Coordinates of N, CA and C in Angstrom, one line a residue:
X1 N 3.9 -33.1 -32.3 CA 4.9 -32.2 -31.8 C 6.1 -32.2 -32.7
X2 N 6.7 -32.7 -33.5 CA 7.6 -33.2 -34.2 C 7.3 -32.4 -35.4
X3 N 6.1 -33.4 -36.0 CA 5.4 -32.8 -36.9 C 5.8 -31.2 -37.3
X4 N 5.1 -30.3 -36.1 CA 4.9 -29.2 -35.6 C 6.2 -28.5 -36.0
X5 N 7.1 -29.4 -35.0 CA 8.6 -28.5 -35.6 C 9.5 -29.1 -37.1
X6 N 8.9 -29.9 -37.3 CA 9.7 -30.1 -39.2 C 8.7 -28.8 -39.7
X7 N 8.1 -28.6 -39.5 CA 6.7 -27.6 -40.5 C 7.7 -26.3 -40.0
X8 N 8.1 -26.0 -39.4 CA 8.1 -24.7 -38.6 C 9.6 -24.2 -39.0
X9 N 10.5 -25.4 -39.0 CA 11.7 -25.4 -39.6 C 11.4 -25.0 -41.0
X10 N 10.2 -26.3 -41.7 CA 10.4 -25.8 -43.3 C 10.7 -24.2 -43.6
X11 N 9.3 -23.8 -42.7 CA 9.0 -22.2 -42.9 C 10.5 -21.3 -42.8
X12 N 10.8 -21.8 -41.8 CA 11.8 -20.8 -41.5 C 13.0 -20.9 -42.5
X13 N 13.1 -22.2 -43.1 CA 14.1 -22.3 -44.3 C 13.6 -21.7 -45.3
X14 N 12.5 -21.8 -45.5 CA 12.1 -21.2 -46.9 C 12.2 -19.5 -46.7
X15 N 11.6 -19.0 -45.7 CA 12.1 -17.7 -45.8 C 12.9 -17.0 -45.3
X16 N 13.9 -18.1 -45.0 CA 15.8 -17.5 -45.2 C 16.1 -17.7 -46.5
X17 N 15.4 -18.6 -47.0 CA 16.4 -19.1 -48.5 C 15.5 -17.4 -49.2
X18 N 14.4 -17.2 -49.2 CA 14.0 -15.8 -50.2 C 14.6 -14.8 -49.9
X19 N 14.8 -14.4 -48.2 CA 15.6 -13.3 -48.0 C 17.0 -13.3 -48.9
X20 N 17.7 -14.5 -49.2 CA 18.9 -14.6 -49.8 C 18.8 -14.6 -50.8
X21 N 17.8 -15.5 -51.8 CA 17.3 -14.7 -52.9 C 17.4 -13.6 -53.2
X22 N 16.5 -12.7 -52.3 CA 16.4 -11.5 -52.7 C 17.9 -10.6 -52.5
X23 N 18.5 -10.9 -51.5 CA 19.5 -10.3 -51.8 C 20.5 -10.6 -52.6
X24 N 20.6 -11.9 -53.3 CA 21.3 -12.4 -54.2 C 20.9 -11.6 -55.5
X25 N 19.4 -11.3 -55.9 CA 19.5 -10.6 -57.1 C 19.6 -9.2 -57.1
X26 N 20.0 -8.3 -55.6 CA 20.5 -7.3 -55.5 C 21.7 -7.3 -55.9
X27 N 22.4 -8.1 -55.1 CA 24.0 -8.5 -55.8 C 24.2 -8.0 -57.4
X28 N 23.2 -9.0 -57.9 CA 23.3 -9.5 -59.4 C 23.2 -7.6 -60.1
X29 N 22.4 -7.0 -59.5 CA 21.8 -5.4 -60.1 C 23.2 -4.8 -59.4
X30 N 23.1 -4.9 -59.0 CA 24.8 -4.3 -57.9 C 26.0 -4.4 -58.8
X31 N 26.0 -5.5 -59.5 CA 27.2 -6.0 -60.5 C 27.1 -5.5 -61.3
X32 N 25.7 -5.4 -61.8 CA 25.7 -5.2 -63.5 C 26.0 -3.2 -63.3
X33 N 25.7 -2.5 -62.5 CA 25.6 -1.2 -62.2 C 27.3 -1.0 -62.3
X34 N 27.7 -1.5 -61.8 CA 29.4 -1.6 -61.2 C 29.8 -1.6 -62.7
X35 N 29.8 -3.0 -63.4 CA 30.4 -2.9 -64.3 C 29.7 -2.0 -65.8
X36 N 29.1 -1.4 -65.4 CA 28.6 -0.6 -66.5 C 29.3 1.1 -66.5
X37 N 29.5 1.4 -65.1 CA 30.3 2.4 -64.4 C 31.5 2.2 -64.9
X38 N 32.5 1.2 -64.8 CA 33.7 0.8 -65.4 C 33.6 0.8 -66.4
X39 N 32.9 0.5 -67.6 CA 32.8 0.5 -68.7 C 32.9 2.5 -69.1
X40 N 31.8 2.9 -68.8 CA 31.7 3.9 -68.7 C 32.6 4.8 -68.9
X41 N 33.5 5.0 -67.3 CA 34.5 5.6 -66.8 C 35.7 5.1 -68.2
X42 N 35.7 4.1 -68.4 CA 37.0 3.8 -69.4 C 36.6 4.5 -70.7
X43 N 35.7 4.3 -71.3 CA 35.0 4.7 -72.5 C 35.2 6.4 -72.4
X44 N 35.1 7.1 -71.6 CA 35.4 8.5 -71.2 C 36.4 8.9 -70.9
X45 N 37.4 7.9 -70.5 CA 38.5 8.2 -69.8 C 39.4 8.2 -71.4
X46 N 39.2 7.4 -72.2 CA 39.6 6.6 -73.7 C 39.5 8.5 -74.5
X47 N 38.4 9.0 -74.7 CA 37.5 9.4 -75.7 C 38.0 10.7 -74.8
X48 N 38.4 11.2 -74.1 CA 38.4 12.5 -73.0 C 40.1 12.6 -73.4
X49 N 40.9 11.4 -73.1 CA 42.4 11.8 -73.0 C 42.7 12.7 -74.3
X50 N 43.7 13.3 -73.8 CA 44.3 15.0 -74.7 C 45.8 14.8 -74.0
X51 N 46.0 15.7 -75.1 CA 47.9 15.6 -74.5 C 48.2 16.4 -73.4
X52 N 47.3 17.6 -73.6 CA 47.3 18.9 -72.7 C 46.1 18.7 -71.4
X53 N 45.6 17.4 -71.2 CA 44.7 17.1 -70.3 C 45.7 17.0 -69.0
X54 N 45.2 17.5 -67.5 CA 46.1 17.5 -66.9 C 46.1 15.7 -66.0
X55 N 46.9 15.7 -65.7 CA 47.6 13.8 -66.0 C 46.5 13.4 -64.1
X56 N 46.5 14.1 -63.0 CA 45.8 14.0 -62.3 C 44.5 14.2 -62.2
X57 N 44.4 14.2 -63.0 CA 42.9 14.2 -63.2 C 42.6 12.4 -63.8
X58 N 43.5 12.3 -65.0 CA 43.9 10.7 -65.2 C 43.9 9.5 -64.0
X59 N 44.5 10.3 -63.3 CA 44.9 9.6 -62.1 C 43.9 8.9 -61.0
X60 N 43.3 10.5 -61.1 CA 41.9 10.0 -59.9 C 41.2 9.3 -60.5
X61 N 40.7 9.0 -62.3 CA 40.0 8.3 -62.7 C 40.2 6.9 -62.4
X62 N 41.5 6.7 -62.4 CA 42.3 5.7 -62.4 C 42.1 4.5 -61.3
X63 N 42.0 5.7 -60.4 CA 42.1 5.9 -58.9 C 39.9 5.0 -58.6
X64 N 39.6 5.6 -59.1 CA 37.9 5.3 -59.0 C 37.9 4.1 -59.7
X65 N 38.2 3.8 -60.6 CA 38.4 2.4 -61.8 C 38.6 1.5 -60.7
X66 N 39.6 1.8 -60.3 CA 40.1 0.4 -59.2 C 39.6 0.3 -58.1
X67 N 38.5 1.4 -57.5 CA 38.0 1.2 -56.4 C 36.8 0.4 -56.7
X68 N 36.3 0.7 -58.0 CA 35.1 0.1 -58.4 C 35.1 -1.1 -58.4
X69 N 36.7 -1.8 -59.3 CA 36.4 -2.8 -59.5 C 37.0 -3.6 -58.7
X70 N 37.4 -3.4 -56.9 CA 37.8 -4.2 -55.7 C 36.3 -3.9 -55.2
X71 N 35.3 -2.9 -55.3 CA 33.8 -3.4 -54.9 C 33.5 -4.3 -55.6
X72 N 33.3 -4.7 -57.3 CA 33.1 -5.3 -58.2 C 33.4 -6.9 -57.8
X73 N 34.8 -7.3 -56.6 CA 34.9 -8.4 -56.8 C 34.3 -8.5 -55.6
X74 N 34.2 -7.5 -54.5 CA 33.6 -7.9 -53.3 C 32.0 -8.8 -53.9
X75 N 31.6 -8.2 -54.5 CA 30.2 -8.1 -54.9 C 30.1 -9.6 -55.2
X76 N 30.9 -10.1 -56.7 CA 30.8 -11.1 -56.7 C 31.2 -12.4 -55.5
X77 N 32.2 -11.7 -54.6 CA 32.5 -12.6 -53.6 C 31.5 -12.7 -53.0
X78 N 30.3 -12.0 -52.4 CA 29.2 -12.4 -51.4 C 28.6 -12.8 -52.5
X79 N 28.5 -12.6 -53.7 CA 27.1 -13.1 -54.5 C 27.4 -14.6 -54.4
X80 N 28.9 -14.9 -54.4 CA 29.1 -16.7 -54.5 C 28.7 -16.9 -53.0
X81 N 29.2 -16.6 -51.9 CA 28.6 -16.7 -50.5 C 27.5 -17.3 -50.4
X82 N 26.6 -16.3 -50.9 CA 24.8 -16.6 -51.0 C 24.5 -17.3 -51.8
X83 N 25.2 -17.4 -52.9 CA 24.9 -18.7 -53.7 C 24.9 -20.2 -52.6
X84 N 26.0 -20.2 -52.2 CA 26.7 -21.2 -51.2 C 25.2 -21.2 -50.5
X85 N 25.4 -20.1 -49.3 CA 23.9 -19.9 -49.0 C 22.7 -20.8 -49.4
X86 N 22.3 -20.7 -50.2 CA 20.9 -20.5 -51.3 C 21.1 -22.5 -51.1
X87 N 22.1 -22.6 -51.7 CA 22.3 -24.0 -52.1 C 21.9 -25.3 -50.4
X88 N 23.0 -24.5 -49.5 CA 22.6 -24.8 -48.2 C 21.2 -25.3 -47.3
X89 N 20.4 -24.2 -48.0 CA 19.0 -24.0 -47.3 C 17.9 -24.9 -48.2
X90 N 18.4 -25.2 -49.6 CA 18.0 -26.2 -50.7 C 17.9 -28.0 -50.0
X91 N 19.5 -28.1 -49.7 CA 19.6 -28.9 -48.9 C 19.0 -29.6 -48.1
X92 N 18.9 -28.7 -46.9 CA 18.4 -28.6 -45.5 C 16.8 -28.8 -46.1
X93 N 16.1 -27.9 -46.9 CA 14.7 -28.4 -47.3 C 14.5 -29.9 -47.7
X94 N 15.4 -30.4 -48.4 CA 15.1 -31.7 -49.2 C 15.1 -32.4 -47.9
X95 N 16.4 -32.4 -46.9 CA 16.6 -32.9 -45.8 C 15.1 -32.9 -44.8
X96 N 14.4 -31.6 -44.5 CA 13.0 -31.8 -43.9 C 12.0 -32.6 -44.4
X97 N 11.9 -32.3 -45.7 CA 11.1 -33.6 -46.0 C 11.3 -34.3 -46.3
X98 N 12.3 -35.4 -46.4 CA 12.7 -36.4 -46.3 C 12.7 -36.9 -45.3
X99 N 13.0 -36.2 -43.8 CA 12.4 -36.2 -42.4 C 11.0 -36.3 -42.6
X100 N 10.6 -35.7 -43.0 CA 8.3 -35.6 -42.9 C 8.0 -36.9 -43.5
X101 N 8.1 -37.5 -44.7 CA 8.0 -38.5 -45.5 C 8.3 -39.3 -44.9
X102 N 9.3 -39.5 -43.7 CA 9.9 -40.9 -42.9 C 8.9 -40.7 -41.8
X103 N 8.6 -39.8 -41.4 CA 7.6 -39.7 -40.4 C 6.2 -40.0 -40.9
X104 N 5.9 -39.7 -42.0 CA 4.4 -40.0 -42.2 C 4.5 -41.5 -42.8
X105 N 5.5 -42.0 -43.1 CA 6.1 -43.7 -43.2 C 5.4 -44.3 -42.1
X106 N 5.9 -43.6 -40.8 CA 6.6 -44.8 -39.6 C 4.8 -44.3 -39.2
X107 N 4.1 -43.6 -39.5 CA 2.7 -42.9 -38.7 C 1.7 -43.7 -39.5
X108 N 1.9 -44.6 -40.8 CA 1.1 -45.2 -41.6 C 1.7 -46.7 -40.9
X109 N 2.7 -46.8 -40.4 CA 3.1 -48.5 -40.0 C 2.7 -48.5 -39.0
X110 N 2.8 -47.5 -37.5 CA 1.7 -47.4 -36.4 C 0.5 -48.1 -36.5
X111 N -0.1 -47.4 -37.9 CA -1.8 -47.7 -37.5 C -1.6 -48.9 -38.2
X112 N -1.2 -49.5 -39.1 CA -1.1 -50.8 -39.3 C -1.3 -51.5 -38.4
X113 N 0.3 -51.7 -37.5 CA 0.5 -52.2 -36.6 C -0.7 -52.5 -35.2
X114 N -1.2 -51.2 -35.4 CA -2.7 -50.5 -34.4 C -3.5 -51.6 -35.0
X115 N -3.5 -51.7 -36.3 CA -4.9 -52.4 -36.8 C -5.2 -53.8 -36.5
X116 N -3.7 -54.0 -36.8 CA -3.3 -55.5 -36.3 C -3.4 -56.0 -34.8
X117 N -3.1 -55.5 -34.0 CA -3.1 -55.7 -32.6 C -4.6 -55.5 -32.0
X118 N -5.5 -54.4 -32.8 CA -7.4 -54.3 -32.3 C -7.7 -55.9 -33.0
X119 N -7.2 -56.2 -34.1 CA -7.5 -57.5 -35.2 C -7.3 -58.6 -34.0
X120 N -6.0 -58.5 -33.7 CA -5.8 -59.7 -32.6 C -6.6 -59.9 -31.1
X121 N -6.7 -58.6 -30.8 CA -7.6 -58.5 -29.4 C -9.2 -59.1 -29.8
X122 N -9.5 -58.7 -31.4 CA -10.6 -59.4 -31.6 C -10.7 -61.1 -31.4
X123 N -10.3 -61.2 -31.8 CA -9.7 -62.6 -32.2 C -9.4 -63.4 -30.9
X124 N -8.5 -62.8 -29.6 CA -8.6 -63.9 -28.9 C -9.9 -63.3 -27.9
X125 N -10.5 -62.5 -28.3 CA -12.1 -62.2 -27.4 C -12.9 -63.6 -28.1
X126 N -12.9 -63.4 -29.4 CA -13.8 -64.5 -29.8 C -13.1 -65.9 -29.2
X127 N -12.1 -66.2 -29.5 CA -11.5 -67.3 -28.6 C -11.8 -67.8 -27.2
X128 N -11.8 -66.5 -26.4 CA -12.1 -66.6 -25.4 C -13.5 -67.0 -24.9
X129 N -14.7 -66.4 -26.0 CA -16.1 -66.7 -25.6 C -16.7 -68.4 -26.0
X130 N -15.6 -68.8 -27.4 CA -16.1 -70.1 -27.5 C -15.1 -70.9 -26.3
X131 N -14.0 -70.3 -25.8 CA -13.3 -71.4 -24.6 C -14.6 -71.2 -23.2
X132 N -15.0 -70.0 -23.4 CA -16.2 -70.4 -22.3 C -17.5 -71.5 -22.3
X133 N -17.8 -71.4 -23.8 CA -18.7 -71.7 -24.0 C -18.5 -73.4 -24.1
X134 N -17.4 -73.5 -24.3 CA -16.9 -75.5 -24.2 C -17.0 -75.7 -22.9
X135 N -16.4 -74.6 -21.8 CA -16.7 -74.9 -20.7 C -17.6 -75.2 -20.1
X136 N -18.6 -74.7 -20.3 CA -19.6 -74.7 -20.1 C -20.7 -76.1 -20.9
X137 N -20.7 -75.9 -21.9 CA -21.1 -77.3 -22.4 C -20.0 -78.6 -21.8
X138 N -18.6 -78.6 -21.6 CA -18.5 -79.5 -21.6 C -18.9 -80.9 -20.8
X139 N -19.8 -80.8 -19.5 CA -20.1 -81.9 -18.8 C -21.5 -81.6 -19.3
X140 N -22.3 -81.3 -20.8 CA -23.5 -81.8 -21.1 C -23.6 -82.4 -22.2
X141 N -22.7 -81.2 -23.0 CA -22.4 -81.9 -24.0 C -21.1 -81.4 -25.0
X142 N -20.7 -83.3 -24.5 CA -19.3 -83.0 -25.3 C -18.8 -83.1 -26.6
X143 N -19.9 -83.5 -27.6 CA -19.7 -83.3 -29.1 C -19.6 -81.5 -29.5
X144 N -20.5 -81.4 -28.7 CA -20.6 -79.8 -29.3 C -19.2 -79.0 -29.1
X145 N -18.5 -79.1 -27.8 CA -17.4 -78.6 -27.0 C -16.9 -79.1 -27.8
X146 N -16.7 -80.5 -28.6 CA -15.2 -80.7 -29.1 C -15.6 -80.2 -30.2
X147 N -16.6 -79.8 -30.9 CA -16.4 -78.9 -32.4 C -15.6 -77.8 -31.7
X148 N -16.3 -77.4 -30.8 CA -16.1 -75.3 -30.8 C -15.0 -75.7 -30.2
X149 N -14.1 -76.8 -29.7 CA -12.8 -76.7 -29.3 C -12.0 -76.5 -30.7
X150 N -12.4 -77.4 -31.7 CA -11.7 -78.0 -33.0 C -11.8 -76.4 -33.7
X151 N -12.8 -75.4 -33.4 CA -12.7 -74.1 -34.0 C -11.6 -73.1 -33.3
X152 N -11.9 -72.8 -32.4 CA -10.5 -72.4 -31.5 C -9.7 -72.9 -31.7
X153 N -8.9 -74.1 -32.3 CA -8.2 -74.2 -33.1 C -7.5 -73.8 -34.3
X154 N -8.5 -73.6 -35.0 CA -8.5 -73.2 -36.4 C -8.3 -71.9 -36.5
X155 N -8.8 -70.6 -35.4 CA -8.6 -69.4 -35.4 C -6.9 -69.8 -34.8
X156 N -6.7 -70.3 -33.4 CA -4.9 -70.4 -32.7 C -4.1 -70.2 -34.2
X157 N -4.5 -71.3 -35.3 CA -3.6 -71.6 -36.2 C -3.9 -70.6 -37.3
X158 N -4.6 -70.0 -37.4 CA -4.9 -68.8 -38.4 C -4.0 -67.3 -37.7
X159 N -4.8 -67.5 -36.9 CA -3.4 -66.1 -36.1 C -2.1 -66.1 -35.9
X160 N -1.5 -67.0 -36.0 CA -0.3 -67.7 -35.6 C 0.1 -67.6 -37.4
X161 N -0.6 -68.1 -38.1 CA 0.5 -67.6 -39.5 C 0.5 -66.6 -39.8
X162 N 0.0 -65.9 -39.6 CA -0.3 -63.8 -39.7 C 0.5 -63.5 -39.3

């Protein structure tokens, strides 16, 4: 279940971070258009002026120059945004799997732990069958019982340093 939603999040990070990508390198075409317009406009505006040119006509150029280039800083203003953006959702990825990796950590020490505890249940079943089996021998015969006691032993103190 967990699993399920770190996976679901990755996804969904990853394809916000390309939508912003992608609009980030619109930005970038957006800028370079802008300032090539301004370039432009000046280079014409340069190469066009005349003494006898009428001065409003200057003006409105003037006039568009500066409109262009308060789009121009808009543009770079959201392109740093999305940067910001971009960088964010970077984050946040490293951050999920760093969550997934601690999870598939604690999901490998489970079954350890799993392995160790079936290991133990083995262990005192066999315990258990030679404590029957002393019981059993012990009013026939009690050399035998005190070996298989002296082994039940030997497993108590073998489990016990584990």
């Amino acid at each position: 279940m967990i699993r399920e939603y770190i996976e679901e999040k990755k996804k969904e990070n990853i394809q916000r971070k390309q939508e912003l990508e992608k609009k980030y390198n619109k930005l970038i075409e957006e800028e370079k258009e802008i300032k090539l317009k301004i370039s432009k406009m000046k280079e014409e505006s340069q190469l066009e002026y005349d003494i006898f040119s009428p001065r409003s006509f200057r003006r409105m150029e003037r006039t568009q120059i500066y409109d262009l280039e308060e789009t121009l800083k808009n543009v770079i203003l959201n392109k740093q945004e999305l940067k910001r953006q971009i960088r964010e959702k970077d984050k946040m990825q490293q951050k999920l799997e760093k969550m997934e990796e601690e999870m598939e950590a604690s999901e490998c020490i489970e079954e350890e732990i799993e392995e160790k505890v079936q290991l133990s249940k083995e262990k005192v079943e066999e315990i258990v069958k030679i404590l029957d089996e002393c019981l059993r021998l012990m009013y026939n015969d009690r050399n035998t019982c005190k070996s298989e006691l002296k082994q039940v032993k030997m497993y108590l103190k073998s489990f016990v340093r584990k």
